[in-house]
PDB file of C-alpha atoms in Angstrom:
ATOM      1  CA  UNK A   1      85.424 -80.310-121.836  1.00  0.00           C
ATOM      2  CA  UNK A   2      83.787 -78.677-118.906  1.00  0.00           C
ATOM      3  CA  UNK A   3      85.455 -78.237-115.553  1.00  0.00           C
ATOM      4  CA  UNK A   4      84.633 -76.358-112.366  1.00  0.00           C
ATOM      5  CA  UNK A   5      86.924 -73.905-110.815  1.00  0.00           C
ATOM      6  CA  UNK A   6      86.901 -71.765-107.630  1.00  0.00           C
ATOM      7  CA  UNK A   7      87.439 -68.131-108.605  1.00  0.00           C
ATOM      8  CA  UNK A   8      87.083 -66.674-105.248  1.00  0.00           C
ATOM      9  CA  UNK A   9      85.367 -67.220-101.940  1.00  0.00           C
ATOM     10  CA  UNK A  10      82.118 -68.796-102.665  1.00  0.00           C
ATOM     11  CA  UNK A  11      82.478 -68.289-106.429  1.00  0.00           C
ATOM     12  CA  UNK A  12      82.382 -71.598-108.286  1.00  0.00           C
ATOM     13  CA  UNK A  13      82.352 -71.358-112.233  1.00  0.00           C
ATOM     14  CA  UNK A  14      82.166 -74.025-114.861  1.00  0.00           C
ATOM     15  CA  UNK A  15      84.405 -73.348-117.842  1.00  0.00           C
ATOM     16  CA  UNK A  16      85.524 -74.867-121.045  1.00  0.00           C
ATOM     17  CA  UNK A  17      89.121 -76.192-120.882  1.00  0.00           C
ATOM     18  CA  UNK A  18      91.201 -78.649-123.098  1.00  0.00           C
ATOM     19  CA  UNK A  19      90.554 -82.372-122.412  1.00  0.00           C
ATOM     20  CA  UNK A  20      93.646 -83.944-120.774  1.00  0.00           C
ATOM     21  CA  UNK A  21      95.720 -86.558-122.671  1.00  0.00           C
ATOM     22  CA  UNK A  22      97.423 -89.400-120.763  1.00  0.00           C
ATOM     23  CA  UNK A  23     101.174 -89.392-120.124  1.00  0.00           C
ATOM     24  CA  UNK A  24     102.994 -92.625-120.044  1.00  0.00           C
ATOM     25  CA  UNK A  25     101.647 -94.644-117.095  1.00  0.00           C
ATOM     26  CA  UNK A  26      98.424 -92.673-116.909  1.00  0.00           C
ATOM     27  CA  UNK A  27      94.896 -93.059-117.901  1.00  0.00           C
ATOM     28  CA  UNK A  28      92.146 -90.401-118.627  1.00  0.00           C
ATOM     29  CA  UNK A  29      88.879 -91.135-116.898  1.00  0.00           C
ATOM     30  CA  UNK A  30      85.458 -90.048-117.916  1.00  0.00           C
ATOM     31  CA  UNK A  31      84.128 -88.746-114.618  1.00  0.00           C
ATOM     32  CA  UNK A  32      80.654 -90.060-113.725  1.00  0.00           C
ATOM     33  CA  UNK A  33      80.560 -89.270-110.033  1.00  0.00           C
ATOM     34  CA  UNK A  34      82.778 -87.237-107.746  1.00  0.00           C
ATOM     35  CA  UNK A  35      84.453 -88.197-105.433  1.00  0.00           C
ATOM     36  CA  UNK A  36      85.994 -89.785-108.485  1.00  0.00           C
ATOM     37  CA  UNK A  37      84.563 -92.736-110.200  1.00  0.00           C
ATOM     38  CA  UNK A  38      84.060 -93.295-113.878  1.00  0.00           C
ATOM     39  CA  UNK A  39      85.283 -95.271-116.861  1.00  0.00           C
ATOM     40  CA  UNK A  40      88.634 -95.248-118.544  1.00  0.00           C
ATOM     41  CA  UNK A  41      88.553 -93.163-121.758  1.00  0.00           C
ATOM     42  CA  UNK A  42      92.108 -93.088-122.861  1.00  0.00           C
ATOM     43  CA  UNK A  43      95.212 -95.201-121.915  1.00  0.00           C
ATOM     44  CA  UNK A  44      98.759 -93.917-121.916  1.00  0.00           C
ATOM     45  CA  UNK A  45     101.883 -95.872-123.051  1.00  0.00           C
ATOM     46  CA  UNK A  46     102.839 -98.653-120.575  1.00  0.00           C
ATOM     47  CA  UNK A  47      99.485 -99.168-119.004  1.00  0.00           C
ATOM     48  CA  UNK A  48      98.528-102.867-119.301  1.00  0.00           C
ATOM     49  CA  UNK A  49      96.263-103.497-116.333  1.00  0.00           C
ATOM     50  CA  UNK A  50      93.436-101.083-117.489  1.00  0.00           C
ATOM     51  CA  UNK A  51      91.801-100.573-120.868  1.00  0.00           C
ATOM     52  CA  UNK A  52      89.145 -98.227-122.401  1.00  0.00           C
ATOM     53  CA  UNK A  53      85.708 -98.730-120.930  1.00  0.00           C
ATOM     54  CA  UNK A  54      86.881-100.205-117.509  1.00  0.00           C
ATOM     55  CA  UNK A  55      84.934 -98.798-114.634  1.00  0.00           C
ATOM     56  CA  UNK A  56      87.336 -97.413-112.036  1.00  0.00           C
ATOM     57  CA  UNK A  57      87.435 -95.601-108.689  1.00  0.00           C
ATOM     58  CA  UNK A  58      90.318 -93.241-108.144  1.00  0.00           C
ATOM     59  CA  UNK A  59      92.425 -92.507-105.160  1.00  0.00           C
ATOM     60  CA  UNK A  60      92.488 -88.838-104.629  1.00  0.00           C
ATOM     61  CA  UNK A  61      96.252 -88.557-104.818  1.00  0.00           C
ATOM     62  CA  UNK A  62      99.145 -88.867-107.255  1.00  0.00           C
ATOM     63  CA  UNK A  63     102.522 -90.204-105.944  1.00  0.00           C
ATOM     64  CA  UNK A  64     105.860 -90.384-107.588  1.00  0.00           C
ATOM     65  CA  UNK A  65     105.932 -94.195-107.679  1.00  0.00           C
ATOM     66  CA  UNK A  66     109.786 -94.366-107.175  1.00  0.00           C
ATOM     67  CA  UNK A  67     110.675 -93.156-103.747  1.00  0.00           C
ATOM     68  CA  UNK A  68     111.253 -95.476-100.737  1.00  0.00           C
ATOM     69  CA  UNK A  69     107.725 -94.881 -99.468  1.00  0.00           C
ATOM     70  CA  UNK A  70     106.019 -95.612-102.775  1.00  0.00           C
ATOM     71  CA  UNK A  71     108.130 -98.704-103.275  1.00  0.00           C
ATOM     72  CA  UNK A  72     107.099 -99.929 -99.767  1.00  0.00           C
ATOM     73  CA  UNK A  73     103.322 -99.354-100.456  1.00  0.00           C
ATOM     74  CA  UNK A  74     103.238 -96.255 -98.201  1.00  0.00           C
ATOM     75  CA  UNK A  75     102.711 -93.936-101.043  1.00  0.00           C
ATOM     76  CA  UNK A  76     100.570 -91.640 -98.847  1.00  0.00           C
ATOM     77  CA  UNK A  77     103.918 -90.584 -97.359  1.00  0.00           C
ATOM     78  CA  UNK A  78     105.603 -89.659-100.737  1.00  0.00           C
ATOM     79  CA  UNK A  79     107.442 -86.343-100.467  1.00  0.00           C
ATOM     80  CA  UNK A  80     106.152 -85.410-103.981  1.00  0.00           C
ATOM     81  CA  UNK A  81     102.499 -86.405-103.327  1.00  0.00           C
ATOM     82  CA  UNK A  82      99.803 -84.451-105.042  1.00  0.00           C
ATOM     83  CA  UNK A  83      96.269 -84.019-103.857  1.00  0.00           C
ATOM     84  CA  UNK A  84      93.563 -84.177-106.462  1.00  0.00           C
ATOM     85  CA  UNK A  85      91.633 -80.792-106.329  1.00  0.00           C
ATOM     86  CA  UNK A  86      94.191 -79.147-104.202  1.00  0.00           C
ATOM     87  CA  UNK A  87      97.615 -79.273-105.775  1.00  0.00           C
ATOM     88  CA  UNK A  88      96.765 -80.977-109.004  1.00  0.00           C
ATOM     89  CA  UNK A  89      93.525 -80.762-111.266  1.00  0.00           C
ATOM     90  CA  UNK A  90      90.446 -82.183-109.459  1.00  0.00           C
ATOM     91  CA  UNK A  91      87.448 -84.283-110.419  1.00  0.00           C
ATOM     92  CA  UNK A  92      84.862 -81.720-110.823  1.00  0.00           C
ATOM     93  CA  UNK A  93      85.233 -82.080-114.511  1.00  0.00           C
ATOM     94  CA  UNK A  94      84.035 -84.283-117.500  1.00  0.00           C
ATOM     95  CA  UNK A  95      87.531 -85.825-117.758  1.00  0.00           C
ATOM     96  CA  UNK A  96      90.508 -86.277-115.407  1.00  0.00           C
ATOM     97  CA  UNK A  97      93.942 -87.770-115.845  1.00  0.00           C
ATOM     98  CA  UNK A  98      95.501 -90.015-113.195  1.00  0.00           C
ATOM     99  CA  UNK A  99      98.324 -92.469-112.791  1.00  0.00           C
ATOM    100  CA  UNK A 100      97.038 -95.878-113.596  1.00  0.00           C
ATOM    101  CA  UNK A 101      98.432 -97.259-110.275  1.00  0.00           C
ATOM    102  CA  UNK A 102      95.930 -95.026-108.369  1.00  0.00           C
ATOM    103  CA  UNK A 103      93.037 -96.338-110.224  1.00  0.00           C
ATOM    104  CA  UNK A 104      91.044 -99.417-109.096  1.00  0.00           C
ATOM    105  CA  UNK A 105      88.638-101.542-111.109  1.00  0.00           C
ATOM    106  CA  UNK A 106      85.052-101.332-109.779  1.00  0.00           C
ATOM    107  CA  UNK A 107      83.319-104.752-109.171  1.00  0.00           C
ATOM    108  CA  UNK A 108      80.389-105.705-111.138  1.00  0.00           C
ATOM    109  CA  UNK A 109      77.041-104.574-109.625  1.00  0.00           C
ATOM    110  CA  UNK A 110      78.526-101.456-107.919  1.00  0.00           C
ATOM    111  CA  UNK A 111      77.250 -98.309-109.572  1.00  0.00           C
ATOM    112  CA  UNK A 112      79.421 -95.120-110.027  1.00  0.00           C
ATOM    113  CA  UNK A 113      77.712 -93.157-107.216  1.00  0.00           C
ATOM    114  CA  UNK A 114      78.492 -96.000-104.768  1.00  0.00           C
ATOM    115  CA  UNK A 115      82.102 -96.502-106.202  1.00  0.00           C
ATOM    116  CA  UNK A 116      82.776 -92.816-105.690  1.00  0.00           C
ATOM    117  CA  UNK A 117      82.395 -93.443-101.925  1.00  0.00           C
ATOM    118  CA  UNK A 118      85.646 -95.292-102.171  1.00  0.00           C
ATOM    119  CA  UNK A 119      87.586 -92.256-101.286  1.00  0.00           C
ATOM    120  CA  UNK A 120      86.178 -91.359 -97.778  1.00  0.00           C
ATOM    121  CA  UNK A 121      85.821 -95.003 -97.038  1.00  0.00           C
ATOM    122  CA  UNK A 122      89.431 -95.497 -97.930  1.00  0.00           C
ATOM    123  CA  UNK A 123      90.432 -92.904 -95.480  1.00  0.00           C
ATOM    124  CA  UNK A 124      88.519 -94.741 -92.737  1.00  0.00           C
ATOM    125  CA  UNK A 125      89.831 -98.174 -93.637  1.00  0.00           C
ATOM    126  CA  UNK A 126      93.419 -96.733 -93.594  1.00  0.00           C
ATOM    127  CA  UNK A 127      92.914 -95.224 -90.220  1.00  0.00           C
ATOM    128  CA  UNK A 128      91.362 -98.410 -88.654  1.00  0.00           C
ATOM    129  CA  UNK A 129      94.131-100.462 -90.102  1.00  0.00           C
ATOM    130  CA  UNK A 130      96.883 -98.234 -88.695  1.00  0.00           C
ATOM    131  CA  UNK A 131      95.206 -98.151 -85.305  1.00  0.00           C
ATOM    132  CA  UNK A 132      95.510-102.048 -85.001  1.00  0.00           C
ATOM    133  CA  UNK A 133      91.829-102.640 -84.178  1.00  0.00           C
ATOM    134  CA  UNK A 134      91.398-106.052 -82.625  1.00  0.00           C
ATOM    135  CA  UNK A 135      88.247-108.238 -82.893  1.00  0.00           C
ATOM    136  CA  UNK A 136      85.711-107.428 -80.117  1.00  0.00           C
ATOM    137  CA  UNK A 137      87.209-104.099 -79.211  1.00  0.00           C
ATOM    138  CA  UNK A 138      85.127-101.204 -78.133  1.00  0.00           C
ATOM    139  CA  UNK A 139      85.353 -98.205 -80.531  1.00  0.00           C
ATOM    140  CA  UNK A 140      84.169 -94.592 -80.062  1.00  0.00           C
ATOM    141  CA  UNK A 141      83.874 -92.405 -83.212  1.00  0.00           C
ATOM    142  CA  UNK A 142      83.854 -88.579 -82.607  1.00  0.00           C
ATOM    143  CA  UNK A 143      81.889 -86.846 -85.371  1.00  0.00           C
ATOM    144  CA  UNK A 144      79.189 -88.202 -87.716  1.00  0.00           C
ATOM    145  CA  UNK A 145      80.045 -86.400 -91.009  1.00  0.00           C
ATOM    146  CA  UNK A 146      81.113 -88.515 -94.069  1.00  0.00           C
ATOM    147  CA  UNK A 147      84.412 -89.573 -92.626  1.00  0.00           C
ATOM    148  CA  UNK A 148      82.934 -90.315 -89.163  1.00  0.00           C
ATOM    149  CA  UNK A 149      80.243 -92.503 -90.769  1.00  0.00           C
ATOM    150  CA  UNK A 150      82.826 -94.207 -93.043  1.00  0.00           C
ATOM    151  CA  UNK A 151      84.656 -94.910 -89.863  1.00  0.00           C
ATOM    152  CA  UNK A 152      81.747 -96.793 -88.474  1.00  0.00           C
ATOM    153  CA  UNK A 153      81.707 -99.004 -91.518  1.00  0.00           C
ATOM    154  CA  UNK A 154      85.393 -99.513 -91.339  1.00  0.00           C
ATOM    155  CA  UNK A 155      85.375-100.360 -87.609  1.00  0.00           C
ATOM    156  CA  UNK A 156      82.380-102.801 -88.103  1.00  0.00           C
ATOM    157  CA  UNK A 157      84.144-104.530 -91.006  1.00  0.00           C
ATOM    158  CA  UNK A 158      87.513-104.625 -88.875  1.00  0.00           C
ATOM    159  CA  UNK A 159      85.779-106.615 -86.141  1.00  0.00           C
ATOM    160  CA  UNK A 160      84.783-103.960 -83.483  1.00  0.00           C
ATOM    161  CA  UNK A 161      82.651-105.455 -80.793  1.00  0.00           C
ATOM    162  CA  UNK A 162      80.804-102.248 -80.002  1.00  0.00           C
ATOM    163  CA  UNK A 163      80.702 -98.811 -81.603  1.00  0.00           C
ATOM    164  CA  UNK A 164      79.455 -95.619 -80.022  1.00  0.00           C
ATOM    165  CA  UNK A 165      79.175 -92.428 -82.105  1.00  0.00           C
ATOM    166  CA  UNK A 166      78.890 -88.769 -81.180  1.00  0.00           C
ATOM    167  CA  UNK A 167      76.740 -86.932 -83.591  1.00  0.00           C
ATOM    168  CA  UNK A 168      75.084 -83.454 -83.804  1.00  0.00           C
ATOM    169  CA  UNK A 169      72.085 -83.757 -86.065  1.00  0.00           C
ATOM    170  CA  UNK A 170      69.174 -86.193 -86.284  1.00  0.00           C
ATOM    171  CA  UNK A 171      69.975 -87.323 -89.799  1.00  0.00           C
ATOM    172  CA  UNK A 172      73.566 -87.985 -88.850  1.00  0.00           C
ATOM    173  CA  UNK A 173      72.392 -90.042 -85.931  1.00  0.00           C
ATOM    174  CA  UNK A 174      70.023 -92.093 -88.129  1.00  0.00           C
ATOM    175  CA  UNK A 175      72.757 -92.733 -90.669  1.00  0.00           C
ATOM    176  CA  UNK A 176      75.255 -93.909 -87.838  1.00  0.00           C
ATOM    177  CA  UNK A 177      72.719 -96.451 -86.698  1.00  0.00           C
ATOM    178  CA  UNK A 178      71.902 -97.549 -90.114  1.00  0.00           C
ATOM    179  CA  UNK A 179      75.581 -98.237 -90.893  1.00  0.00           C
ATOM    180  CA  UNK A 180      76.325-100.262 -87.794  1.00  0.00           C
ATOM    181  CA  UNK A 181      76.754 -98.079 -84.672  1.00  0.00           C
ATOM    182  CA  UNK A 182      75.411 -99.613 -81.505  1.00  0.00           C
ATOM    183  CA  UNK A 183      74.727 -96.221 -79.803  1.00  0.00           C
ATOM    184  CA  UNK A 184      74.690 -92.646 -80.628  1.00  0.00           C
ATOM    185  CA  UNK A 185      75.370 -89.926 -78.196  1.00  0.00           C
ATOM    186  CA  UNK A 186      74.703 -86.233 -78.737  1.00  0.00           C
ATOM    187  CA  UNK A 187      77.874 -84.439 -79.769  1.00  0.00           C
ATOM    188  CA  UNK A 188      77.456 -81.802 -77.095  1.00  0.00           C
ATOM    189  CA  UNK A 189      76.943 -84.292 -74.295  1.00  0.00           C
ATOM    190  CA  UNK A 190      80.483 -84.885 -73.102  1.00  0.00           C
ATOM    191  CA  UNK A 191      79.192 -86.250 -69.883  1.00  0.00           C
ATOM    192  CA  UNK A 192      77.196 -88.887 -71.807  1.00  0.00           C
ATOM    193  CA  UNK A 193      80.367 -89.973 -73.619  1.00  0.00           C
ATOM    194  CA  UNK A 194      82.556 -90.149 -70.680  1.00  0.00           C
ATOM    195  CA  UNK A 195      79.680 -91.950 -68.760  1.00  0.00           C
ATOM    196  CA  UNK A 196      79.534 -94.467 -71.551  1.00  0.00           C
ATOM    197  CA  UNK A 197      83.362 -94.960 -71.327  1.00  0.00           C
ATOM    198  CA  UNK A 198      83.099 -95.400 -67.596  1.00  0.00           C
ATOM    199  CA  UNK A 199      80.577 -98.181 -67.933  1.00  0.00           C
ATOM    200  CA  UNK A 200      82.922-100.084 -70.307  1.00  0.00           C
ATOM    201  CA  UNK A 201      86.479 -99.201 -71.399  1.00  0.00           C
ATOM    202  CA  UNK A 202      86.898 -97.600 -74.911  1.00  0.00           C
ATOM    203  CA  UNK A 203      89.808 -99.256 -76.659  1.00  0.00           C
ATOM    204  CA  UNK A 204      89.988 -97.081 -79.686  1.00  0.00           C
ATOM    205  CA  UNK A 205      88.834 -93.517 -80.236  1.00  0.00           C
ATOM    206  CA  UNK A 206      88.539 -92.259 -83.891  1.00  0.00           C
ATOM    207  CA  UNK A 207      88.545 -88.475 -84.145  1.00  0.00           C
ATOM    208  CA  UNK A 208      86.871 -87.129 -87.298  1.00  0.00           C
ATOM    209  CA  UNK A 209      85.757 -83.658 -86.518  1.00  0.00           C
ATOM    210  CA  UNK A 210      89.052 -81.613 -86.872  1.00  0.00           C
ATOM    211  CA  UNK A 211      88.723 -77.939 -87.657  1.00  0.00           C
ATOM    212  CA  UNK A 212      89.007 -75.820 -84.385  1.00  0.00           C
ATOM    213  CA  UNK A 213      87.337 -78.443 -82.271  1.00  0.00           C
ATOM    214  CA  UNK A 214      88.789 -79.506 -78.887  1.00  0.00           C
ATOM    215  CA  UNK A 215      87.921 -83.254 -79.675  1.00  0.00           C
ATOM    216  CA  UNK A 216      91.504 -84.349 -78.667  1.00  0.00           C
ATOM    217  CA  UNK A 217      90.640 -83.447 -75.066  1.00  0.00           C
ATOM    218  CA  UNK A 218      87.582 -85.462 -75.297  1.00  0.00           C
ATOM    219  CA  UNK A 219      89.236 -88.391 -77.026  1.00  0.00           C
ATOM    220  CA  UNK A 220      91.967 -88.623 -74.255  1.00  0.00           C
ATOM    221  CA  UNK A 221      89.398 -88.414 -71.512  1.00  0.00           C
ATOM    222  CA  UNK A 222      87.235 -91.151 -73.117  1.00  0.00           C
ATOM    223  CA  UNK A 223      90.077 -93.580 -74.038  1.00  0.00           C
ATOM    224  CA  UNK A 224      91.065 -96.308 -71.639  1.00  0.00           C
ATOM    225  CA  UNK A 225      94.605 -96.524 -70.230  1.00  0.00           C
ATOM    226  CA  UNK A 226      96.717 -98.131 -72.942  1.00  0.00           C
ATOM    227  CA  UNK A 227      94.214 -97.408 -75.643  1.00  0.00           C
ATOM    228  CA  UNK A 228      94.552 -95.856 -79.003  1.00  0.00           C
ATOM    229  CA  UNK A 229      93.422 -92.507 -80.488  1.00  0.00           C
ATOM    230  CA  UNK A 230      93.321 -92.323 -84.310  1.00  0.00           C
ATOM    231  CA  UNK A 231      93.190 -88.807 -85.631  1.00  0.00           C
ATOM    232  CA  UNK A 232      91.392 -88.508 -88.987  1.00  0.00           C
ATOM    233  CA  UNK A 233      89.984 -84.954 -88.724  1.00  0.00           C
ATOM    234  CA  UNK A 234      91.874 -82.157 -90.499  1.00  0.00           C
ATOM    235  CA  UNK A 235      92.596 -79.513 -87.900  1.00  0.00           C
ATOM    236  CA  UNK A 236      92.911 -75.965 -89.107  1.00  0.00           C
ATOM    237  CA  UNK A 237      94.594 -74.736 -85.985  1.00  0.00           C
ATOM    238  CA  UNK A 238      96.733 -76.256 -83.205  1.00  0.00           C
ATOM    239  CA  UNK A 239      94.184 -77.890 -80.898  1.00  0.00           C
ATOM    240  CA  UNK A 240      94.464 -78.259 -77.092  1.00  0.00           C
ATOM    241  CA  UNK A 241      96.536 -81.498 -76.422  1.00  0.00           C
ATOM    242  CA  UNK A 242      96.470 -82.905 -72.820  1.00  0.00           C
ATOM    243  CA  UNK A 243      99.975 -84.366 -72.946  1.00  0.00           C
ATOM    244  CA  UNK A 244     100.093 -85.197 -69.228  1.00  0.00           C
ATOM    245  CA  UNK A 245      97.059 -87.359 -69.565  1.00  0.00           C
ATOM    246  CA  UNK A 246      98.392 -89.027 -72.722  1.00  0.00           C
ATOM    247  CA  UNK A 247     101.570 -89.799 -70.753  1.00  0.00           C
ATOM    248  CA  UNK A 248      99.698 -90.975 -67.532  1.00  0.00           C
ATOM    249  CA  UNK A 249      97.355 -93.177 -69.494  1.00  0.00           C
ATOM    250  CA  UNK A 250     100.098 -94.416 -71.812  1.00  0.00           C
ATOM    251  CA  UNK A 251      97.934 -93.650 -74.869  1.00  0.00           C
ATOM    252  CA  UNK A 252      98.966 -94.309 -78.365  1.00  0.00           C
ATOM    253  CA  UNK A 253      98.266 -91.456 -80.814  1.00  0.00           C
ATOM    254  CA  UNK A 254      98.103 -92.416 -84.417  1.00  0.00           C
ATOM    255  CA  UNK A 255      97.871 -89.881 -87.277  1.00  0.00           C
ATOM    256  CA  UNK A 256      96.399 -91.158 -90.532  1.00  0.00           C
ATOM    257  CA  UNK A 257      96.669 -89.549 -94.026  1.00  0.00           C
ATOM    258  CA  UNK A 258      94.516 -90.744 -96.913  1.00  0.00           C
ATOM    259  CA  UNK A 259      95.196 -94.381 -97.933  1.00  0.00           C
ATOM    260  CA  UNK A 260      97.962 -96.685 -99.081  1.00  0.00           C
ATOM    261  CA  UNK A 261      98.785-100.303 -99.435  1.00  0.00           C
ATOM    262  CA  UNK A 262      99.451-103.081 -96.899  1.00  0.00           C
ATOM    263  CA  UNK A 263     101.341-105.945 -98.514  1.00  0.00           C
ATOM    264  CA  UNK A 264      99.298-107.200-101.503  1.00  0.00           C
ATOM    265  CA  UNK A 265      96.081-105.293-100.672  1.00  0.00           C
ATOM    266  CA  UNK A 266      95.604-101.661-101.074  1.00  0.00           C
ATOM    267  CA  UNK A 267      93.072 -99.875 -98.633  1.00  0.00           C
ATOM    268  CA  UNK A 268      91.012 -99.271-101.823  1.00  0.00           C
ATOM    269  CA  UNK A 269      90.925-103.068-102.571  1.00  0.00           C
ATOM    270  CA  UNK A 270      89.424-103.607 -99.227  1.00  0.00           C
ATOM    271  CA  UNK A 271      86.999-100.716 -99.598  1.00  0.00           C
ATOM    272  CA  UNK A 272      85.767-101.994-103.046  1.00  0.00           C
ATOM    273  CA  UNK A 273      85.311-105.434-101.520  1.00  0.00           C
ATOM    274  CA  UNK A 274      83.113-103.868 -98.794  1.00  0.00           C
ATOM    275  CA  UNK A 275      81.139-101.971-101.381  1.00  0.00           C
ATOM    276  CA  UNK A 276      80.577-105.127-103.468  1.00  0.00           C
ATOM    277  CA  UNK A 277      78.890-106.744-100.531  1.00  0.00           C
ATOM    278  CA  UNK A 278      77.235-103.778 -98.789  1.00  0.00           C
ATOM    279  CA  UNK A 279      77.392-100.878-101.271  1.00  0.00           C
ATOM    280  CA  UNK A 280      73.646-100.389-101.662  1.00  0.00           C
ATOM    281  CA  UNK A 281      73.093-100.082 -97.871  1.00  0.00           C
ATOM    282  CA  UNK A 282      76.114 -97.754 -97.449  1.00  0.00           C
ATOM    283  CA  UNK A 283      75.152 -95.486-100.432  1.00  0.00           C
ATOM    284  CA  UNK A 284      71.562 -95.197 -99.103  1.00  0.00           C
ATOM    285  CA  UNK A 285      72.767 -94.016 -95.700  1.00  0.00           C
ATOM    286  CA  UNK A 286      75.541 -91.606 -97.043  1.00  0.00           C
ATOM    287  CA  UNK A 287      74.435 -89.982-100.319  1.00  0.00           C
ATOM    288  CA  UNK A 288      71.681 -87.535 -99.593  1.00  0.00           C
ATOM    289  CA  UNK A 289      71.964 -85.248-102.620  1.00  0.00           C
ATOM    290  CA  UNK A 290      72.868 -85.310-106.246  1.00  0.00           C
ATOM    291  CA  UNK A 291      73.695 -82.489-108.574  1.00  0.00           C
ATOM    292  CA  UNK A 292      74.932 -82.066-112.124  1.00  0.00           C
ATOM    293  CA  UNK A 293      78.316 -80.330-112.773  1.00  0.00           C
ATOM    294  CA  UNK A 294      76.459 -77.118-113.906  1.00  0.00           C
ATOM    295  CA  UNK A 295      74.871 -76.800-110.422  1.00  0.00           C
ATOM    296  CA  UNK A 296      78.105 -77.123-108.499  1.00  0.00           C
ATOM    297  CA  UNK A 297      77.627 -73.940-106.657  1.00  0.00           C
ATOM    298  CA  UNK A 298      74.157 -75.115-105.273  1.00  0.00           C
ATOM    299  CA  UNK A 299      75.812 -78.475-104.600  1.00  0.00           C
ATOM    300  CA  UNK A 300      78.507 -76.889-102.300  1.00  0.00           C
ATOM    301  CA  UNK A 301      75.918 -74.643-100.597  1.00  0.00           C
ATOM    302  CA  UNK A 302      73.892 -77.754 -99.890  1.00  0.00           C
ATOM    303  CA  UNK A 303      76.824 -79.618 -98.508  1.00  0.00           C
ATOM    304  CA  UNK A 304      77.752 -76.653 -96.132  1.00  0.00           C
ATOM    305  CA  UNK A 305      74.314 -76.267 -94.790  1.00  0.00           C
ATOM    306  CA  UNK A 306      73.618 -79.325 -92.708  1.00  0.00           C
ATOM    307  CA  UNK A 307      70.038 -78.138 -92.043  1.00  0.00           C
ATOM    308  CA  UNK A 308      69.371 -79.478 -95.457  1.00  0.00           C
ATOM    309  CA  UNK A 309      69.962 -83.007 -94.178  1.00  0.00           C
ATOM    310  CA  UNK A 310      73.136 -83.299 -96.263  1.00  0.00           C
ATOM    311  CA  UNK A 311      75.751 -85.840 -95.590  1.00  0.00           C
ATOM    312  CA  UNK A 312      77.472 -86.770 -98.908  1.00  0.00           C
ATOM    313  CA  UNK A 313      76.622 -84.560-101.797  1.00  0.00           C
ATOM    314  CA  UNK A 314      77.692 -86.037-105.153  1.00  0.00           C
ATOM    315  CA  UNK A 315      78.170 -84.432-108.459  1.00  0.00           C
ATOM    316  CA  UNK A 316      77.244 -86.731-111.363  1.00  0.00           C
ATOM    317  CA  UNK A 317      77.261 -86.823-115.098  1.00  0.00           C
TER     318      UNK A 317
END
């Protein structure tokens, strides 16, 4: 089969490699779109919930399935967790193997490109769930990349009364409004965001920028006393953290990693239900570019260059 590899900074190549075979409890999925959605091609011993031909969306992780966290449904906290494309083989390939418990059947009427949005939407749903969003609360989302825009969808589905988003580029602002934001403020206009917070208290701030940004300062300044800040952005350095103001305002800081299961429903179950009802609208707002696997280098370049109007770039077969 064909699979993509990073062989150096900015050097992506597609090579021939052996097709995976499923171990007990695993399935092999024919990838149709990545982030990963496709159909089951092979089923390993002991798998009864899926069969060949089933359309599935994959969580981007592989947990042990046996530790205290996995057994409680908090498999995102598994000490042995693997991350697809980072510590275990990724989905930029014709086939990928995965534990069957991390595969979710896609509802009828949801195409593979839309189903592949389950991963970023799952991240957002998990964060909103952990944050304890209540019906009618006011939400601010910092950042309007894929995760920030997914957070708009999740917050709206979770009952937010009003959603304000900070965004940098015109196409991100348009997507935020299309997905349910009430207002969009320029990312560089801190005064605008704080003025908005002054007019009406912000109950939940969802941070999605990460990197080297100083957005935790902004989040703490914008959040009401007793409110919650959910951190979804992946910081690459230690950000400034206004601990005194966190203390004085009695803020709750919630870190959120990927997705898990709350009782009988996994975060992916909730996401796929949202996509069953709203998938076409969500995909139209988020998916801006499509490339075949052979053009993965151009796909990454497009995704990195936001002047192209890119939000979610998908690789499809």
